[in-house]
Short mmCIF file of C-alpha atoms in Angstrom, two decimals:
data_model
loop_
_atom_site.label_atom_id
_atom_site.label_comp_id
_atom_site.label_asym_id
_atom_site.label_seq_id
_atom_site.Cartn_x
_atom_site.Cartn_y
_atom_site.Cartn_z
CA UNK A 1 1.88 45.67 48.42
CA UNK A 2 0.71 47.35 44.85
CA UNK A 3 -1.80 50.19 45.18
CA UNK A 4 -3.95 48.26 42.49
CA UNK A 5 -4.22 45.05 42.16
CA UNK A 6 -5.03 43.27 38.41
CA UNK A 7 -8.46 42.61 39.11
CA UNK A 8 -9.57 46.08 39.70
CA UNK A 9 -6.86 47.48 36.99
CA UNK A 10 -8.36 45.18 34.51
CA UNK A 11 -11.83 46.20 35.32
CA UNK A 12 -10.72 49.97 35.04
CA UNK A 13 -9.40 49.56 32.04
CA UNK A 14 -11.91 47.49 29.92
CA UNK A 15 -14.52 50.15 31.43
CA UNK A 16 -12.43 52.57 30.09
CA UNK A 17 -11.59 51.04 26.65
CA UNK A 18 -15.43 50.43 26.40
CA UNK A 19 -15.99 53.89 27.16
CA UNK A 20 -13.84 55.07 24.48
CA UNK A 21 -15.79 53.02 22.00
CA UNK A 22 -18.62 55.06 22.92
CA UNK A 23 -16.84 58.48 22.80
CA UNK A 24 -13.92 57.99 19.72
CA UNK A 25 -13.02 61.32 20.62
CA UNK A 26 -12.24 60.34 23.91
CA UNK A 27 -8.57 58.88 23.14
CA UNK A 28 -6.23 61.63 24.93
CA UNK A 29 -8.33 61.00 28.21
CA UNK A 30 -7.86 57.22 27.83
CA UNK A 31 -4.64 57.30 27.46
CA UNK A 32 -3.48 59.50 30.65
CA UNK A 33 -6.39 57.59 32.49
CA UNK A 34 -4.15 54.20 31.65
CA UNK A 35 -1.24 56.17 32.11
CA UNK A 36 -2.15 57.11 35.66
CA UNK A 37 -3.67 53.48 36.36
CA UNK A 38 -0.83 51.93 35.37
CA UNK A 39 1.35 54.43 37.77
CA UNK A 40 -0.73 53.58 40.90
CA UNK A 41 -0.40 50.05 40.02
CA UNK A 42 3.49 50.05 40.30
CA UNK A 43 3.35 52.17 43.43
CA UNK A 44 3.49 50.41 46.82
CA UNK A 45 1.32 51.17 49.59
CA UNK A 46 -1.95 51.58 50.62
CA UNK A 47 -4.39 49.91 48.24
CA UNK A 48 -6.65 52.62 46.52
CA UNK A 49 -9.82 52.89 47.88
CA UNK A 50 -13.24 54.41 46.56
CA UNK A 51 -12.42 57.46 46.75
CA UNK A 52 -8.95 57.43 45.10
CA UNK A 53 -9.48 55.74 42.36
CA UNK A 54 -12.82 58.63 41.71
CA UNK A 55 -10.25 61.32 42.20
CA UNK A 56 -8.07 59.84 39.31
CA UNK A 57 -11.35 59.16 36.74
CA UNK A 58 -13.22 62.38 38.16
CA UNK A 59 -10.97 64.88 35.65
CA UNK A 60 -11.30 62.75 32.69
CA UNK A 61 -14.52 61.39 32.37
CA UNK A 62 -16.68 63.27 35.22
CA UNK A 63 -20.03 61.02 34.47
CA UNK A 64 -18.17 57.96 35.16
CA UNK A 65 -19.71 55.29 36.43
CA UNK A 66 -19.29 55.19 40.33
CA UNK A 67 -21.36 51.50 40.70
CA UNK A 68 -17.56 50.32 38.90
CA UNK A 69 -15.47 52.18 40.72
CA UNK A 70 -16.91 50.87 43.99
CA UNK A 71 -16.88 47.40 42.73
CA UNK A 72 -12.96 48.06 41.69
CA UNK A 73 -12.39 49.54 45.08
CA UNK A 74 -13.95 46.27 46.69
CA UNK A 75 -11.87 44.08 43.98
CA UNK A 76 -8.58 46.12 45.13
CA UNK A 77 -9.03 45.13 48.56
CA UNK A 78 -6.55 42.66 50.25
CA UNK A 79 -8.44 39.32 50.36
CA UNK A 80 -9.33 37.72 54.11
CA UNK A 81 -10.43 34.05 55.33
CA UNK A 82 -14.66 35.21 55.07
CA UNK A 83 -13.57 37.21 51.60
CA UNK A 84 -12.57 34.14 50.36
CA UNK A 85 -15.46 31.65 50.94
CA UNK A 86 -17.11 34.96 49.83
CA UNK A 87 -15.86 34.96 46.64
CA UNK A 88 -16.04 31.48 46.54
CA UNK A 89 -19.94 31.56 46.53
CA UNK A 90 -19.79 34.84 44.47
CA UNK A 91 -17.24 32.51 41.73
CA UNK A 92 -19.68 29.72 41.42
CA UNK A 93 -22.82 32.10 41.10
CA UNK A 94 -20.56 33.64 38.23
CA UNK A 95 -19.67 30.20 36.83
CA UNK A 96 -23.41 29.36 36.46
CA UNK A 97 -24.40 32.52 35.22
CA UNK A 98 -21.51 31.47 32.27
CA UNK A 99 -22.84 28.42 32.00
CA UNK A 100 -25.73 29.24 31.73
CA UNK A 101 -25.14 32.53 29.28
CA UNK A 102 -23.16 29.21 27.03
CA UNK A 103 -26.38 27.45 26.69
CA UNK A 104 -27.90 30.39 25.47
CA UNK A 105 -25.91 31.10 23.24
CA UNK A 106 -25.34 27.74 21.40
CA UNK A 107 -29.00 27.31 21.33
CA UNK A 108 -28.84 30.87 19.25
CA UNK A 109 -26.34 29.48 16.91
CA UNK A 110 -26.83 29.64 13.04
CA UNK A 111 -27.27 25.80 12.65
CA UNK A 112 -30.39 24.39 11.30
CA UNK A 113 -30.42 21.49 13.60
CA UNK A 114 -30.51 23.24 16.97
CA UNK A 115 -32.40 26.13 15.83
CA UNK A 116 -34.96 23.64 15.30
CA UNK A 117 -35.19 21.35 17.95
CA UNK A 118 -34.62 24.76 20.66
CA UNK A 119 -37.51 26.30 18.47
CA UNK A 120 -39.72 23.09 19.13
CA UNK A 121 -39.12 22.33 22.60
CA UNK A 122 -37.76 26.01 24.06
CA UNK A 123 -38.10 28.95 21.80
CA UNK A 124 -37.84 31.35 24.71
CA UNK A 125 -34.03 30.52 24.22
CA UNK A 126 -34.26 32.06 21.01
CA UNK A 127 -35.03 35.84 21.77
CA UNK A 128 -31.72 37.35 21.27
CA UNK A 129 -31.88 36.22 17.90
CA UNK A 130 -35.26 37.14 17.34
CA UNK A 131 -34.41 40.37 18.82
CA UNK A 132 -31.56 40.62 16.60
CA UNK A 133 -33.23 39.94 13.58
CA UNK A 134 -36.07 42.21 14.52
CA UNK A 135 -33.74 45.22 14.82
CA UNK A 136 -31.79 44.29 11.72
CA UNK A 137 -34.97 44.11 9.54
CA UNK A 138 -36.49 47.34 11.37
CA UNK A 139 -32.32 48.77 10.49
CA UNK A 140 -33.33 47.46 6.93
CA UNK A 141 -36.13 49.03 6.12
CA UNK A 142 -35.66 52.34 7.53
CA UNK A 143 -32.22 52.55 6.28
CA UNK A 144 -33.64 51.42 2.55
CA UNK A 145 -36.32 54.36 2.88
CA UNK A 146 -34.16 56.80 4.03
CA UNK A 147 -31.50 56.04 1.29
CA UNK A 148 -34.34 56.01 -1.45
CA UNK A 149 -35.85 59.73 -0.22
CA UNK A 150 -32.62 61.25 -0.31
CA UNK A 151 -31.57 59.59 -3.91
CA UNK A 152 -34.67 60.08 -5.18
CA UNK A 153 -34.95 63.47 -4.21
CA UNK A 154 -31.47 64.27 -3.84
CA UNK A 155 -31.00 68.89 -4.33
CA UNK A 156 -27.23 68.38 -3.47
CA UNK A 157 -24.41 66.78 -3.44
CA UNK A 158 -24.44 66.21 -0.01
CA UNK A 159 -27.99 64.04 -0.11
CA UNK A 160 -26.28 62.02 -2.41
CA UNK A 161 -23.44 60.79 -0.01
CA UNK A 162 -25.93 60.30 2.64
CA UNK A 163 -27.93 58.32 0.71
CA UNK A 164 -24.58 55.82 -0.07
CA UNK A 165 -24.31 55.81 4.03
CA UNK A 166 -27.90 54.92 4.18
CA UNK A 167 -28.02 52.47 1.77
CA UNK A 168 -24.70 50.65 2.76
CA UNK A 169 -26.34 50.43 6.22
CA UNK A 170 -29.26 48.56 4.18
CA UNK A 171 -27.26 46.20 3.35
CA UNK A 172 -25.31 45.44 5.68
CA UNK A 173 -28.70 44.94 7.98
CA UNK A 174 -29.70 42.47 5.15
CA UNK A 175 -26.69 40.85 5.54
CA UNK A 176 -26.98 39.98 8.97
CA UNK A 177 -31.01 38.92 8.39
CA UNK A 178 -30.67 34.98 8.28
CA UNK A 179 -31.57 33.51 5.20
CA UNK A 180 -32.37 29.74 6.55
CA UNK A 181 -35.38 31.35 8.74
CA UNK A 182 -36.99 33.39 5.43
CA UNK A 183 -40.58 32.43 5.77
CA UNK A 184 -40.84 31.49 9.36
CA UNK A 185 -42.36 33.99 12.05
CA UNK A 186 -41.51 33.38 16.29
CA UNK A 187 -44.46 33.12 17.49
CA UNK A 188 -43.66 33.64 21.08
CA UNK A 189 -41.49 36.83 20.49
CA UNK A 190 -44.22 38.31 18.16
CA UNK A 191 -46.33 37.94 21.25
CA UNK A 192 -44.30 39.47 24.22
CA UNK A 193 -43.06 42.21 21.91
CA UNK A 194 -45.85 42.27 18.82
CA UNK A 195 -43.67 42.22 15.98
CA UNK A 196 -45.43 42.80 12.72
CA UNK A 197 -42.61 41.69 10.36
CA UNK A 198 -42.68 38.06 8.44
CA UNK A 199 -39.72 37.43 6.47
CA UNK A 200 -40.92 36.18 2.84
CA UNK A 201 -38.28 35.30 -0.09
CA UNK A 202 -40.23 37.44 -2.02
CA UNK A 203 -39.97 40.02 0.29
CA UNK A 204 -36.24 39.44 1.00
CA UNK A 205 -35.42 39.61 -2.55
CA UNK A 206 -37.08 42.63 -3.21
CA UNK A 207 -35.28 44.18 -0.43
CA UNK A 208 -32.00 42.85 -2.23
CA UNK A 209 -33.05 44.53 -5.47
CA UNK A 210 -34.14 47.50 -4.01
CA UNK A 211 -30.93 47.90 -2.31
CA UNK A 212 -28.90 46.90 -5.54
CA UNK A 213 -30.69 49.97 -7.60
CA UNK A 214 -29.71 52.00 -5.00
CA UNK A 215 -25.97 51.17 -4.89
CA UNK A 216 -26.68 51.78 -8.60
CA UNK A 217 -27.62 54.90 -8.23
CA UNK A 218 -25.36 56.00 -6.27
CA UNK A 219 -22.68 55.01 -8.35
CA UNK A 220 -24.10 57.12 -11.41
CA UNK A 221 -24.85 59.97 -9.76
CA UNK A 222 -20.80 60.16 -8.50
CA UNK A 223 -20.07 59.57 -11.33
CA UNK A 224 -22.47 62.30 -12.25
CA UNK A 225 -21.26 64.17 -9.95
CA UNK A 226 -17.91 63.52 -11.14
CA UNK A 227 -18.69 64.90 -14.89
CA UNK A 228 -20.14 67.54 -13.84
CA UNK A 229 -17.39 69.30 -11.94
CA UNK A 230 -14.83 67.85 -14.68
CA UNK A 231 -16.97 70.31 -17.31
CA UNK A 232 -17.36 73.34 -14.83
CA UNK A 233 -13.71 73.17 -14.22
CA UNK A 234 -13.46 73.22 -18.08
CA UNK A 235 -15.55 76.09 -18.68
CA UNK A 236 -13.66 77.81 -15.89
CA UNK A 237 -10.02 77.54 -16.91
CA UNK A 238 -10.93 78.51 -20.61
CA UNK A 239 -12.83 81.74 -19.69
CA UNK A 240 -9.95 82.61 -17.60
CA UNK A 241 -7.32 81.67 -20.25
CA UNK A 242 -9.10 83.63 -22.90
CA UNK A 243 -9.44 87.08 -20.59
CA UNK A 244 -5.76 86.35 -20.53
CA UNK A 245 -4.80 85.72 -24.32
CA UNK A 246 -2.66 87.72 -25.86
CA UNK A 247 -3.38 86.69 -29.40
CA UNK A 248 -5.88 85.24 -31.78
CA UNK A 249 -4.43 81.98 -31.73
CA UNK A 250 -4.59 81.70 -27.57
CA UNK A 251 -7.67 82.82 -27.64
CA UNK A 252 -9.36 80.63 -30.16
CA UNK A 253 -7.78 77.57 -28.15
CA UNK A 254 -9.45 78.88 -25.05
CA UNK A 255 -12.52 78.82 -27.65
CA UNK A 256 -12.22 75.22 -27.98
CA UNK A 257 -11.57 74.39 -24.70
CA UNK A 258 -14.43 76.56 -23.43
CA UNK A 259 -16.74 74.53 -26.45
CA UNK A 260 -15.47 71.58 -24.98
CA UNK A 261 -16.46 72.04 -21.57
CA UNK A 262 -19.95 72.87 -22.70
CA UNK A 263 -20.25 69.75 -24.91
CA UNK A 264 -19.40 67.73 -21.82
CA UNK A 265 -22.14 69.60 -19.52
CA UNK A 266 -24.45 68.03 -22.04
CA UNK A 267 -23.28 64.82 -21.86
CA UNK A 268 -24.02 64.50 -17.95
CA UNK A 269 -27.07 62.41 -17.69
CA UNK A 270 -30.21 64.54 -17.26
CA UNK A 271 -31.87 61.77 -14.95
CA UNK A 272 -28.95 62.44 -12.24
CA UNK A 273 -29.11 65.36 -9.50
CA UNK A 274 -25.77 66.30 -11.51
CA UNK A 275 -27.67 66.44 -14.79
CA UNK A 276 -30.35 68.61 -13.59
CA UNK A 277 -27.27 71.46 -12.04
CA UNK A 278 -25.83 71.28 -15.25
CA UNK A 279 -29.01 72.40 -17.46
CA UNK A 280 -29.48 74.80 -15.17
CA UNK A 281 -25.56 76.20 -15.16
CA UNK A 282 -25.67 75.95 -18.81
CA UNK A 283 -27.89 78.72 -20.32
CA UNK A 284 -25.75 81.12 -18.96
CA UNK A 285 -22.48 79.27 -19.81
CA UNK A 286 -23.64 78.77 -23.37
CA UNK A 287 -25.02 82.64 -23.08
CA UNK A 288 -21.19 83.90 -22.51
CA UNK A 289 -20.17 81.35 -24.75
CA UNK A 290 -21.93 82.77 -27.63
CA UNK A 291 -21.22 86.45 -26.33
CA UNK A 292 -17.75 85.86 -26.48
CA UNK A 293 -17.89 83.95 -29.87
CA UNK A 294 -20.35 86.83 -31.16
CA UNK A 295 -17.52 89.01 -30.55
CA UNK A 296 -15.11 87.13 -31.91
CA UNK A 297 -17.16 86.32 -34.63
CA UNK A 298 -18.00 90.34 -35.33
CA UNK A 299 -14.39 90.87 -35.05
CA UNK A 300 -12.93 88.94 -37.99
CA UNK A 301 -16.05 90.11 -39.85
CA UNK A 302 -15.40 93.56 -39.58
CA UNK A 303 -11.90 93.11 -40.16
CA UNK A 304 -13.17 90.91 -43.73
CA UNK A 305 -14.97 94.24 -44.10
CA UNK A 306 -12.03 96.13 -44.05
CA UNK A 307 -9.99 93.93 -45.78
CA UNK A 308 -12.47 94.03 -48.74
CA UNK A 309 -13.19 97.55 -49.18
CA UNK A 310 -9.12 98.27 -48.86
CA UNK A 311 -8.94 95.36 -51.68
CA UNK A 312 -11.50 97.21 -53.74
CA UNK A 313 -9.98 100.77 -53.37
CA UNK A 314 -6.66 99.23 -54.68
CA UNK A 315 -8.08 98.15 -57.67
CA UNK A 316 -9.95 101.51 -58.12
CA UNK A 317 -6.66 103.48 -57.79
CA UNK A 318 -4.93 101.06 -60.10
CA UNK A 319 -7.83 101.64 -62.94
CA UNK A 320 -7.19 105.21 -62.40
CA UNK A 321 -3.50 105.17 -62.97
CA UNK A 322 -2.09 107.15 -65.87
CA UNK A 323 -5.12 109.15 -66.80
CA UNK A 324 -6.91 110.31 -69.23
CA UNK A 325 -9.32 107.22 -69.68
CA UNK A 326 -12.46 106.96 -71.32
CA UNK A 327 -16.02 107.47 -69.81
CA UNK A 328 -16.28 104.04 -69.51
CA UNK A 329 -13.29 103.30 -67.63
CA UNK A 330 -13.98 106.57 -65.27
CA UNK A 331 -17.51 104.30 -64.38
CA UNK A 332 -15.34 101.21 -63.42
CA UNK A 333 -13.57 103.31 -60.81
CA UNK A 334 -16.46 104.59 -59.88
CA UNK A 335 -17.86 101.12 -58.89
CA UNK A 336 -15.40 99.78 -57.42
CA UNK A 337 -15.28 103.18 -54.84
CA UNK A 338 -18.60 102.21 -54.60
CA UNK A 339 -18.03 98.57 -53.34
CA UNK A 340 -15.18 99.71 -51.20
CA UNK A 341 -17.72 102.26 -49.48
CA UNK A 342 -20.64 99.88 -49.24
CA UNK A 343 -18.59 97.17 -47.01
CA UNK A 344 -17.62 100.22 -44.66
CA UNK A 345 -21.00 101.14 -44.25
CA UNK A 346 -21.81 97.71 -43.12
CA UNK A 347 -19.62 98.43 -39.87
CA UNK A 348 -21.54 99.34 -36.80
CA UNK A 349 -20.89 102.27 -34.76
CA UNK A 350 -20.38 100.73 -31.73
CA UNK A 351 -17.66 98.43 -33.52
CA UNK A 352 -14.15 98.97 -32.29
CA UNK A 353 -12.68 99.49 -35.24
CA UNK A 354 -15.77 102.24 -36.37
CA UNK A 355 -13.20 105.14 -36.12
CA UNK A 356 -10.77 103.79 -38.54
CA UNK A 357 -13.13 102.91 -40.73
CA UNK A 358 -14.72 106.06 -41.12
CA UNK A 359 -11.16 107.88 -42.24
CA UNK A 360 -11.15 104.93 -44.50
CA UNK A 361 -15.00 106.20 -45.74
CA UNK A 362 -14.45 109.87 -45.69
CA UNK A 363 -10.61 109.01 -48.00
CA UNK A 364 -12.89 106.55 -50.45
CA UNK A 365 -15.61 109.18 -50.91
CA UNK A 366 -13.36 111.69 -51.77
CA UNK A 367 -11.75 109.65 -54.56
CA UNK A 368 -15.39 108.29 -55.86
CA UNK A 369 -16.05 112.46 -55.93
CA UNK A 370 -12.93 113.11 -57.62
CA UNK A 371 -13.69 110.19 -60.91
CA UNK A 372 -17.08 111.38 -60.78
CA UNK A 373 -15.70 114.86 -61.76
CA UNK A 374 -13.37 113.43 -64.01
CA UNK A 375 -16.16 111.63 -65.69
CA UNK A 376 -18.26 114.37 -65.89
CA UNK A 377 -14.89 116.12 -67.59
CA UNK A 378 -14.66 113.28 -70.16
CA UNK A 379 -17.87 113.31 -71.52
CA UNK A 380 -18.07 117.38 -71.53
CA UNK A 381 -15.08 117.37 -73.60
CA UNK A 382 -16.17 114.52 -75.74
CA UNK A 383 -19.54 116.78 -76.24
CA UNK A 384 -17.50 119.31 -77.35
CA UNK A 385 -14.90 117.49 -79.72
CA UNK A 386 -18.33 115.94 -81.39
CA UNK A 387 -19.88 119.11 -81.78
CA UNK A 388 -17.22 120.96 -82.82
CA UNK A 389 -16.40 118.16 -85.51
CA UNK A 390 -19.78 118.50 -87.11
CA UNK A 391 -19.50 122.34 -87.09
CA UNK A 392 -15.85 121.76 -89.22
CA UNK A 393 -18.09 119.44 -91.32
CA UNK A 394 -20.75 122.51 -91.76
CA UNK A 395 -17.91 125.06 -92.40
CA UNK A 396 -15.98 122.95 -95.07
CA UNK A 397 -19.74 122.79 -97.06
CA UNK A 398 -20.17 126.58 -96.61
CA UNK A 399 -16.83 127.35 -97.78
CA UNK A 400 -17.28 124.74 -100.56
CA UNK A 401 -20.24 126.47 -101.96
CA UNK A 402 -19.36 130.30 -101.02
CA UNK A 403 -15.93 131.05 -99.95
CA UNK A 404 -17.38 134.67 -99.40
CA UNK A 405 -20.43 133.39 -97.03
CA UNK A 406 -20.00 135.78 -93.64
CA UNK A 407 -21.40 132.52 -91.90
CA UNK A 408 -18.20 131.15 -92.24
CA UNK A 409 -16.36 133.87 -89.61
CA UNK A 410 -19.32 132.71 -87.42
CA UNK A 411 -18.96 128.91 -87.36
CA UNK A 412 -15.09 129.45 -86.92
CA UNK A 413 -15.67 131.54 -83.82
CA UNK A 414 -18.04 128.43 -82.98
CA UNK A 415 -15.87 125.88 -83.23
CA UNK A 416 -12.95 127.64 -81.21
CA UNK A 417 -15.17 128.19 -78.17
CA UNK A 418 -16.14 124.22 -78.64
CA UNK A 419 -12.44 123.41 -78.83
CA UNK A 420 -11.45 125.34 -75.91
CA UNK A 421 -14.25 123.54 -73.98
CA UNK A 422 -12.29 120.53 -74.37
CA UNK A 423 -10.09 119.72 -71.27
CA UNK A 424 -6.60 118.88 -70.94
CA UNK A 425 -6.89 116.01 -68.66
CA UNK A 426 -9.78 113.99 -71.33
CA UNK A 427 -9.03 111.98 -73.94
CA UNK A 428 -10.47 114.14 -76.47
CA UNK A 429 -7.85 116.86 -75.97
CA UNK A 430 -5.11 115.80 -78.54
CA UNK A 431 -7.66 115.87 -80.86
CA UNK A 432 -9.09 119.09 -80.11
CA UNK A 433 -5.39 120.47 -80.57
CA UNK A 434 -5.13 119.18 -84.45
CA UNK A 435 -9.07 120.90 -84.75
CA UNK A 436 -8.08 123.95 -83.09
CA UNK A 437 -4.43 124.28 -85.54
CA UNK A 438 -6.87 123.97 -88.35
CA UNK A 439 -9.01 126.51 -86.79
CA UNK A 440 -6.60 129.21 -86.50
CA UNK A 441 -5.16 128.54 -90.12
CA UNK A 442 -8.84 129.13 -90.98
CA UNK A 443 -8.65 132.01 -89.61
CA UNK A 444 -5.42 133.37 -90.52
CA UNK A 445 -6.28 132.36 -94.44
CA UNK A 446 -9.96 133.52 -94.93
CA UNK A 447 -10.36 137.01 -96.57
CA UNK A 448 -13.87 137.95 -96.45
CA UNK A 449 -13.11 140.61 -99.09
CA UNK A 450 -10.82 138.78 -101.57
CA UNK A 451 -12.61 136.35 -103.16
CA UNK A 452 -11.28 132.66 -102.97
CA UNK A 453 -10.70 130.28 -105.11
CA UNK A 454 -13.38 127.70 -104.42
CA UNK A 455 -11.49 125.31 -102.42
CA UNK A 456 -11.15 124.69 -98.79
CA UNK A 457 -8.12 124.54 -96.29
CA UNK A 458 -6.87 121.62 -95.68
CA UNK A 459 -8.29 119.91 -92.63
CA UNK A 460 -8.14 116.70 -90.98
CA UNK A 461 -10.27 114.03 -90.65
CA UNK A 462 -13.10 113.81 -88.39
CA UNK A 463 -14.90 110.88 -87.18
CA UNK A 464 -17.80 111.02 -84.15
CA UNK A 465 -17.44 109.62 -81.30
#
């Protein structure tokens, strides 16, 4: 004889699998409870009573009901002569309860005609499904308020996916609301229970649309949602990428990756929970942004700076190539050292590149010293080839008029020291040289003692400058 028979092992084990429905996370104990149910039922002996059959359920599930396991211990029992006519009055009181339970059920059916004529003649058979509908329409509303407070109000991502659990648990109470009976109200249930719901197709259908803007919603603010992180990732990969560039050209990708990211912040909808993160993440995003880019930015301008003033001091040294040159030219070197030194200047001091440009300063300011000197050298020699031209002018009329004047010693001695004013380096000097031959010939001919015949050396020349 088994130790457990089928009826009681089939009673353990829908209890059990009923159990588990209850507690998902009860699926290792089912399984060795089964396991050791379905041992005792291949071992021969003794049928299990009470007591074993608690010893075996005790470990697993120690709140287990112990009304079952005494009616499985009762069930597990060999059957006698009274146990039969027992169960025989026990199997008909179960058949009529069935019946019975049958009835009840058709009568509850979804069918127009015999919801009607049960509703006319015995709408007490209709309580489960007025129960039913009054918990689904109870399920509906709260589940629509619920879903619309945490949407509506939603500070995080997490609100948003319980307001989708919410709201798909609206709809699937609406669902299960029966449509045919919109507009009707059970008396009789609304009595014994005081129900204060009336199903109205207005009402119904508002229900429906409030639950549709709410599916909606939810879908725009994942997709929000969705956006959002896509642009933070963005931002995030080019900020790294550019703290890792090794040139300009890595770097001003990363530039337009990191623009990109913002531009797509921007586009998340501002009416979404996502929206509202992402104007508040992107001050300081666009803040480093344009810190970065300011950088960037003052980094190729100081480098046009440098460029510039480098170009300018080229052409000033190539103006001053194979002196002497006129004042004039001396002033167009002098400018363009000027330009070169005014775009250093524009260079901040907390600039990188400050240091560098400074020994470019200090080299350009020495050269703009050295053509002003040179100018200044020009135009003091020029002075002195002009003035010692007109004095060679006053001389040849003295001599013409007196060859014996003792002014004439006197303007000779004049123009030398005018001549030797003149410096090498200045245009002027070549023609100081021919002045200063004639000069000394001057001097080597005149005879303030002999007279002279009234005619002057000959001398070359002159024309002002």
């Amino acid at each position: 004889m088994s130790r457990l028979n089928d009826r009681a092992y089939q009673l353990l084990k829908g209890a059990i699998r009923a159990r588990y429905q209850q507690q998902p996370a009860a699926r290792i104990p089912k399984e060795v409870l089964w396991q050791r149910l379905e041992k005792l039922r291949l071992q021969s002996g003794e049928p299990a009573g009470f007591e074993d059959l608690r010893a075996i359920v005790s470990d697993a599930f120690p709140d287990f009901d112990l009304g079952l396991l005494k009616s499985a211990a009762r069930l597990n029992q060999p059957k006698t002569g009274w146990g039969f006519w027992a169960w025989g009055s026990w199997g008909c009181g179960l058949a009529g309860v069935v019946v019975a339970t049958g009835g009840i059920a058709l009568a509850n059916l979804p069918l127009p005609p015999i919801r009607n004529v049960v509703a006319d003649n015995a709408p007490l058979l209709l309580l489960p499904s007025f129960w039913m509908m009054d918990q689904d329409y109870r399920a509906a509303t709260a589940a629509t308020a619920q879903a619309k407070q945490l949407l509506d109000n939603a500070t995080s991502a997490a609100d948003i996916e319980l307001g989708a659990t919410k709201t798909q648990a609206a709809q699937a109470a609406l669902d299960r609301l029966p449509v045919w009976f919109l507009g009707s109200r059970p008396k009789t249930y609304c009595t014994l229970f005081s129900c204060r719901w009336r199903f109205t197709l207005d009402e119904f259908a508002a229900a429906r649309q409030t639950v549709a803007r709410l599916e909606a919603q939810v879908f725009q603010e994942r997709n929000a949602q969705a956006l959002l992180n896509q642009a933070l990732a963005t931002v995030e990969t080019a900020r790294q990428q550019h703290q890792s560039a090794k040139d300009s050209s890595a770097q001003n990708a990363a530039l337009g990756d990191w623009q990109s990211g913002i531009d797509r912040l921007r586009e998340v909808p501002q009416e979404t929970l996502a929206g509202r993160q992402a104007r508040a993440k992107l001050a300081g995003i666009d803040r480093d942004f344009q810190s970065v880019t300011g950088r960037a930015v003052g980094r190729q301008q100081v480098g046009s700076l440098i460029t510039g003033a480098k170009e300018y001091g080229f052409r000033a040294a190539l103006a001053a190539q194979k002196p002497p040159h006129p004042v004039e030219q001396w002033r167009v070197v002098q400018n363009l050292w000027q330009e070169a030194l005014a775009l250093l200047t524009q260079i901040k001091d907390d600039d990188p590149q400050f240091a560098a440009a400074q020994r470019l300063r200090a080299e350009y300011a020495q050269n703009l010293a050295i053509a002003k000197q040179r100018e200044a050298l020009e135009r003091q020699s020029i002075e002195s080839l002009e003035q010692a031209d007109r004095q060679i002018a006053q001389w040849r009329t003295l001599a013409a008029a007196d060859p014996s004047n003792p002014r004439l010693l006197g303007t000779l001695q004049e123009i030398e020291n005018n001549l030797e004013r003149v410096h090498p380096a200045s245009t002027a000097y070549a023609k100081a040289e021919q002045l200063r031959q004639f000069a000394n010939q001057a001097l080597q001919r005149y005879q303030p003692m002999t007279p002279q015949p009234n005619v002057a050396p000959d001398a070359p020349a002159t024309q002002a400058r």
